[in-house]
CSV table of C-alpha atoms in Angstrom, one decimal:
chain,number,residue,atom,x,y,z
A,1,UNK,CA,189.0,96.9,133.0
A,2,UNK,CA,189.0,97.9,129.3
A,3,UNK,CA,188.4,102.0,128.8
A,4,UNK,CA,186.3,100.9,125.9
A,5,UNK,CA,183.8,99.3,128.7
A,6,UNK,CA,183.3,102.6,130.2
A,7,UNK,CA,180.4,104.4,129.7
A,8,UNK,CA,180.3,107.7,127.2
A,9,UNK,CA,179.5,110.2,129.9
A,10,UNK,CA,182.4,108.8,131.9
A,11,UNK,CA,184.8,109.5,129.1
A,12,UNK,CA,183.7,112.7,128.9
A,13,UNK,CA,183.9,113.6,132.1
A,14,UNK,CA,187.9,112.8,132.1
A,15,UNK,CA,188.5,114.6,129.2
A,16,UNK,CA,186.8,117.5,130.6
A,17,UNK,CA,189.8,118.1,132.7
A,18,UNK,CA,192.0,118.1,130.0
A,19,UNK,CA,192.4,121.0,127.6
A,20,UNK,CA,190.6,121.8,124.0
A,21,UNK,CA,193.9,120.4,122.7
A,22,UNK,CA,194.6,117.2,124.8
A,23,UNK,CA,191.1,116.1,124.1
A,24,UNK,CA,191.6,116.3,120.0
A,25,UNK,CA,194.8,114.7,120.6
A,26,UNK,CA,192.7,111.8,122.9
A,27,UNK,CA,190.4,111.7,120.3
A,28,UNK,CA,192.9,109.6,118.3
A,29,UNK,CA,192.6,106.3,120.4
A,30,UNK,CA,189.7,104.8,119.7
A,31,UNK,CA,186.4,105.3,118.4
A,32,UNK,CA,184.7,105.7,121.8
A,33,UNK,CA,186.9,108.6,122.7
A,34,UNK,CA,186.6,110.8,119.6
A,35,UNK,CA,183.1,110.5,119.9
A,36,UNK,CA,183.6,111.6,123.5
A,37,UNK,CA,185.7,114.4,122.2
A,38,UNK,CA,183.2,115.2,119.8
A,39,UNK,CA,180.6,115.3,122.9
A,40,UNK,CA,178.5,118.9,123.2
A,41,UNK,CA,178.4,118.4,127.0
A,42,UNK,CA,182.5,118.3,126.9
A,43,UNK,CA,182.6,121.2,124.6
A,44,UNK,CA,180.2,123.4,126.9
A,45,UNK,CA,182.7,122.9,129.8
A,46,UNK,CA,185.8,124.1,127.4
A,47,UNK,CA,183.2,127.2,126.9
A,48,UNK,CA,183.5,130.2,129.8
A,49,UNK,CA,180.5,130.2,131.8
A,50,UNK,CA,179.4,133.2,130.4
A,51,UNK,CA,179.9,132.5,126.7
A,52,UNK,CA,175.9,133.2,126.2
A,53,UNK,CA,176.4,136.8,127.4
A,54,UNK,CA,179.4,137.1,125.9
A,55,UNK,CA,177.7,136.1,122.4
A,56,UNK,CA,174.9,138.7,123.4
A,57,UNK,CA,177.7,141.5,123.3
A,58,UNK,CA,178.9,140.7,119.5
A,59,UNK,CA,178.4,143.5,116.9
A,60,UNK,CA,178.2,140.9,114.5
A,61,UNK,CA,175.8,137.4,115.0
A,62,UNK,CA,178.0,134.1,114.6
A,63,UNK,CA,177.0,131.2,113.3
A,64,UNK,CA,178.1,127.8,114.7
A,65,UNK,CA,176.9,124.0,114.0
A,66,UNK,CA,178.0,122.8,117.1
A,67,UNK,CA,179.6,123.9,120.6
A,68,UNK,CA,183.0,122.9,119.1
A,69,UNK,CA,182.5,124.9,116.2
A,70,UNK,CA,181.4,128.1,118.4
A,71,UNK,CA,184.7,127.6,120.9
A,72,UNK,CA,187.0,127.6,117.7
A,73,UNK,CA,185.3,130.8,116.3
A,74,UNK,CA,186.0,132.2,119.6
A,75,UNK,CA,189.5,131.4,119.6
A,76,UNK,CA,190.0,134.3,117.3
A,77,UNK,CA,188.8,137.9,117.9
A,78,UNK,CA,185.4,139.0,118.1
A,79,UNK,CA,184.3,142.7,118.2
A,80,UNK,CA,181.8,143.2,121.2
A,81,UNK,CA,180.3,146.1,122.7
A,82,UNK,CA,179.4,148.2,119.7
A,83,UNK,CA,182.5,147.6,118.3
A,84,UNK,CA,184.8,149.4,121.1
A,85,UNK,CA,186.1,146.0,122.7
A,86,UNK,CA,187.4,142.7,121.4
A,87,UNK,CA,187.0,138.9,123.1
A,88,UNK,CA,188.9,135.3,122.1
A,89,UNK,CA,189.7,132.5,123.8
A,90,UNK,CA,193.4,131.2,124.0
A,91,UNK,CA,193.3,128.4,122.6
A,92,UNK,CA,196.3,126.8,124.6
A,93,UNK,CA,195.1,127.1,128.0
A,94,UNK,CA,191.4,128.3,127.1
A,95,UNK,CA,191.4,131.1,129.2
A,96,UNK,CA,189.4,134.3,128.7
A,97,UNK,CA,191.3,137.8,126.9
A,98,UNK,CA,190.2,141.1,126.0
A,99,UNK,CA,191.3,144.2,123.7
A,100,UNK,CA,190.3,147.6,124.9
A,101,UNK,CA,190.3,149.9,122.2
A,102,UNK,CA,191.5,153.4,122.4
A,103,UNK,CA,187.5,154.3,122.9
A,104,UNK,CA,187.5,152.5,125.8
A,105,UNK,CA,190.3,154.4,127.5
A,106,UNK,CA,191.1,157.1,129.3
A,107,UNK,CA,193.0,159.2,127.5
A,108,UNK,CA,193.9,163.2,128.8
A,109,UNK,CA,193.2,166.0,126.4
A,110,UNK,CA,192.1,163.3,123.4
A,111,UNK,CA,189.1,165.1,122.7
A,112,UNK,CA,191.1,168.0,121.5
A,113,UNK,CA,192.1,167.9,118.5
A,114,UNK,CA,194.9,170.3,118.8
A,115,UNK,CA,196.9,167.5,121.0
A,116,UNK,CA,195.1,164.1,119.6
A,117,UNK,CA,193.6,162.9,116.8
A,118,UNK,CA,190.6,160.1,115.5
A,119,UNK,CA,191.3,158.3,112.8
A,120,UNK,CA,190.2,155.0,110.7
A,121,UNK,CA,193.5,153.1,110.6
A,122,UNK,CA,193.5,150.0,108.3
A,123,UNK,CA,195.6,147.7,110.1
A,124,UNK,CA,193.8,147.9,113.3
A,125,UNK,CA,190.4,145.5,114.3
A,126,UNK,CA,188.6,148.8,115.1
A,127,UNK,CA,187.3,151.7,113.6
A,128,UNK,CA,189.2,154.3,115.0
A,129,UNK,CA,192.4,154.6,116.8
A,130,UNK,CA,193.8,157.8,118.2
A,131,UNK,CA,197.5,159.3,117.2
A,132,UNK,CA,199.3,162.1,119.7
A,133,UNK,CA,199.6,165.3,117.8
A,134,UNK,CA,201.8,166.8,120.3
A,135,UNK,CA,201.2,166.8,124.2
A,136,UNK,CA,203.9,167.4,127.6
A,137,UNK,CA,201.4,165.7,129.7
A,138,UNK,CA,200.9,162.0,128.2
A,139,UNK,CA,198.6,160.0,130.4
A,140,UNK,CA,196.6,156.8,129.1
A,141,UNK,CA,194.3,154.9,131.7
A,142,UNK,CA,192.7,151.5,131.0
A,143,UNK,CA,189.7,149.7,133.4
A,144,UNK,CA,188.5,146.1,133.4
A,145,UNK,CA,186.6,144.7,136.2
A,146,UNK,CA,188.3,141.0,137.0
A,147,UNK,CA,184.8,139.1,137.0
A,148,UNK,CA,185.1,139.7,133.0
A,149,UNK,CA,188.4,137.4,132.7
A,150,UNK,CA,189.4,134.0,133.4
A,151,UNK,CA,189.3,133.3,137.3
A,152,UNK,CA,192.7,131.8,139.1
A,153,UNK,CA,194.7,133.2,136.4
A,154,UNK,CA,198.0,135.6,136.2
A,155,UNK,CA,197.2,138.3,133.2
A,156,UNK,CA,199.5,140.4,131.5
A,157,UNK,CA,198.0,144.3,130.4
A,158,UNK,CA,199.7,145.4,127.3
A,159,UNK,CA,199.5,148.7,125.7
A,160,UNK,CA,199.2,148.0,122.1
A,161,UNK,CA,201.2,151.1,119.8
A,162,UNK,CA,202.5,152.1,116.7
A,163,UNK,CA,205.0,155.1,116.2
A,164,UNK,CA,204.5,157.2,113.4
A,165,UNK,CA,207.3,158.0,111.4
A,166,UNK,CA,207.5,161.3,112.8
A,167,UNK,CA,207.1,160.2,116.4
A,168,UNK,CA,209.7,162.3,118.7
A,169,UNK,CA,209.7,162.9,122.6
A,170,UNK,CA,208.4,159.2,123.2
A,171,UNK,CA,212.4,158.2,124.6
A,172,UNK,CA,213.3,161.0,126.3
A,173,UNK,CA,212.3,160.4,129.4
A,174,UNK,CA,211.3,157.2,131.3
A,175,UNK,CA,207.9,156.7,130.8
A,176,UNK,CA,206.0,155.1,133.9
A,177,UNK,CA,203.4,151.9,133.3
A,178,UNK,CA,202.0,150.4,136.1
A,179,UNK,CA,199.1,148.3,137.5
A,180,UNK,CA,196.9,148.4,140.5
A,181,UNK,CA,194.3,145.7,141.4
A,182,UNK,CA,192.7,146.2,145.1
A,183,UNK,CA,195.9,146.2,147.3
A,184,UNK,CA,198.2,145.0,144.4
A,185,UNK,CA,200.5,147.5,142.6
A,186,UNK,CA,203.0,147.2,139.9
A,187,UNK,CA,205.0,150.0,138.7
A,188,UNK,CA,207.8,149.8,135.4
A,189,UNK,CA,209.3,152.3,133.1
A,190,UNK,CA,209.1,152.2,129.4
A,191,UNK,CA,211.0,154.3,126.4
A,192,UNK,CA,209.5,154.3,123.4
A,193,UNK,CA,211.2,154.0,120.8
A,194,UNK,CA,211.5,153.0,117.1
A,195,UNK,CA,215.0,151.0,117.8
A,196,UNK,CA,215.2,149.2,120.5
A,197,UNK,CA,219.1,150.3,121.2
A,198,UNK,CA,219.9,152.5,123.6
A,199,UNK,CA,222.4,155.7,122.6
A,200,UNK,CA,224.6,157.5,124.8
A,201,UNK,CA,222.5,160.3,125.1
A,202,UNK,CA,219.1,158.0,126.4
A,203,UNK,CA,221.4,155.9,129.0
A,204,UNK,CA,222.3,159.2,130.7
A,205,UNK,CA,218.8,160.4,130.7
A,206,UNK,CA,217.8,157.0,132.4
A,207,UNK,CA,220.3,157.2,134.4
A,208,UNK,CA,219.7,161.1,136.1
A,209,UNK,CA,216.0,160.3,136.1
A,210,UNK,CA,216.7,157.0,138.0
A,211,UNK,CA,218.8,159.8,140.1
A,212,UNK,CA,216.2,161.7,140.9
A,213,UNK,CA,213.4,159.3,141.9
A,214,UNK,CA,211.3,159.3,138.6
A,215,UNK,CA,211.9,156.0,137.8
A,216,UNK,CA,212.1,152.2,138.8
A,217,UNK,CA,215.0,150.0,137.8
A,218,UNK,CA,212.1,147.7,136.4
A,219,UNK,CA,212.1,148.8,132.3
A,220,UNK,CA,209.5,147.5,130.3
A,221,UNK,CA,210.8,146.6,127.1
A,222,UNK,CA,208.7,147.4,123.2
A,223,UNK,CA,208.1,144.5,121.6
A,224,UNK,CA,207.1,143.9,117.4
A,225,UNK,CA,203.8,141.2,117.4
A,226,UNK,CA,202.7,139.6,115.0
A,227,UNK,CA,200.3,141.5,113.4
A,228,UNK,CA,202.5,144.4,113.3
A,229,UNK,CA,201.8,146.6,115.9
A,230,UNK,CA,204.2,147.3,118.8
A,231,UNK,CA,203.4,146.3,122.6
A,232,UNK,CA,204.7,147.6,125.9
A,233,UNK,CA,204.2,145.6,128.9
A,234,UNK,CA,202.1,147.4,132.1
A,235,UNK,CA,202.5,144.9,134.4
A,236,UNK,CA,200.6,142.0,135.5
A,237,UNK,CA,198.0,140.7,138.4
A,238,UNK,CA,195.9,137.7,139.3
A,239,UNK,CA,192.2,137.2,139.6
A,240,UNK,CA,191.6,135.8,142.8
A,241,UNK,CA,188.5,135.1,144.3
A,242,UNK,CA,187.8,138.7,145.6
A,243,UNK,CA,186.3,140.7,142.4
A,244,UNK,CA,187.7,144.1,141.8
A,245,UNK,CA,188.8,146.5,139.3
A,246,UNK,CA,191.9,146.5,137.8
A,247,UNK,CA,193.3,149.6,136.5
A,248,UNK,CA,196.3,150.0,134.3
A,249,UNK,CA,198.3,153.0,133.6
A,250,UNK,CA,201.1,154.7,131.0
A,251,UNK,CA,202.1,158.0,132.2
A,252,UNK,CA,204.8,160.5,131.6
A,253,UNK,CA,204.3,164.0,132.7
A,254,UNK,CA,207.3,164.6,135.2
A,255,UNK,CA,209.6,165.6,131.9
A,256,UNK,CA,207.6,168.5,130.9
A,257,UNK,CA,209.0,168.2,127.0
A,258,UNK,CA,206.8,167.8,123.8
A,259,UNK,CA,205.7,164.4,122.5
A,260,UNK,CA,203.9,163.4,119.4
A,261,UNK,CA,203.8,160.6,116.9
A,262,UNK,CA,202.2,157.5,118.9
A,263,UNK,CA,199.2,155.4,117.4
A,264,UNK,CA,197.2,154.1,120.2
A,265,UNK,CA,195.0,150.7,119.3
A,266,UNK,CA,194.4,150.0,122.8
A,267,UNK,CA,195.2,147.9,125.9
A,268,UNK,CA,195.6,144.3,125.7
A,269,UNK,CA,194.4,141.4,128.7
A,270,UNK,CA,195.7,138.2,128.0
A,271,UNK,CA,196.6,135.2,130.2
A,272,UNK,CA,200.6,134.8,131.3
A,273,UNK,CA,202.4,131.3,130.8
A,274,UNK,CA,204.2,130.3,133.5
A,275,UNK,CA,207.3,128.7,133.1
């Protein structure tokens, strides 16, 4: 039996079980499947199932032709929730993320401006961030409840930093990150630090804090994105079918030294690929 004989909705219906991407890439063979592909039923299944909410949340209305049009918008940032969170789809495996800005989190003593400060920063998608004056006790704690993401899906947290020029302290000591989610915990240690290489003088320090209990062998290394700003990795969990709050975590206050000089943006959710 031809495929061209079978019915529109039946087309459709296939294609619904492939991604965004497959189904463009379908579209290709004949007329009957790009007019399938082009179908707003299949382009309300790519959509989560609580897009409408979700579009409820913007700070700023969007305006779409179709439901194809609205799931491409949504594959690129949206500020929601006056402003203080952002929501995309990934486009490659049309899964749910999430930026939490600095608002949004937990920070210790940031409302004093003698150890943080608020500030408009031009490169960042929100209106403020917040930069570390100087502090001994650094702890920055992030929330998300998992009915909010993608379900059946492994997500990476990511703290999401700059380090100002005069940033100092941030490598001195192993700096804990870790992740718990209902009986799930991950714990890691992070330095911070403009180059990524190691000196003589950091290796030691690893080493006598590893010594002393303070840290896991499991280091968390800074990586450069692409829009500039620096990420750390907190850990990672999966949202089973059990909803629960996941809570995410960079601490260092067992080195009792000054620190100063980091830009916070926020904490990032996004889905992991598994290879």
């Amino acid at each position: 039996m031809s495929l061209e004989l079978l019915p529109k909705e039946c087309i459709v219906e296939v294609l619904s079980f492939t991604s965004p991407r497959e189904a463009c890439q379908l579209s290709l063979i004949s007329t009957m499947f790009r007019d399938a592909a082009e179908s707003e039923v299949l382009w309300e299944k790519f959509l989560p199932s609580d897009y409408r909410d979700v579009l409820s949340r913007l700070l700023f209305p969007l305006e779409f032709i179709s439901k194809k049009d609205l799931f491409l918008r949504l594959c690129h940032p949206l500020l929601i929730d006056g402003g203080n969170k952002t929501f995309w789809i990934d486009k490659l495996n049309n899964k749910k993320c999430y930026m939490l800005s600095a608002r949004e989190l937990s920070i210790t003593w940031s409302n004093n401006k003698l150890y943080w400060c608020w500030k408009s920063f031009l490169p960042s998608r929100f209106a403020q961030v917040v930069e570390l004056i100087m502090v001994t006790w650094l702890d920055i704690q992030g929330k998300i409840n998992t009915r909010m993401l993608s379900p059946k899906t492994t997500y990476g947290a990511y703290l999401v930093i700059k380090l100002a020029n005069r940033a100092y302290g941030l490598h001195s000591f192993p700096i804990e990150v870790s992740i718990e989610a209902g009986d799930y915990k991950s714990c890691g240690t992070t330095f911070l630090r403009h180059n990524m290489a190691c000196s003589i003088c950091e290796l030691q320090t690893a080493n006598e804090a590893l010594a002393s209990g303070f840290a896991t062998s499991k280091e968390r290394v800074l990586n450069e994105r692409e829009d500039g700003w620096l990420e750390v990795e907190l850990g990672e969990f999966y949202t089973d079918a059990i909803e629960k709050d996941v809570k995410m975590c960079l601490r260092e206050v067992n080195g009792q030294h000054i620190k100063g000089g980091l830009i916070v943006e926020g904490i990032e959710l996004r889905p992991k690929f598994v290879v």
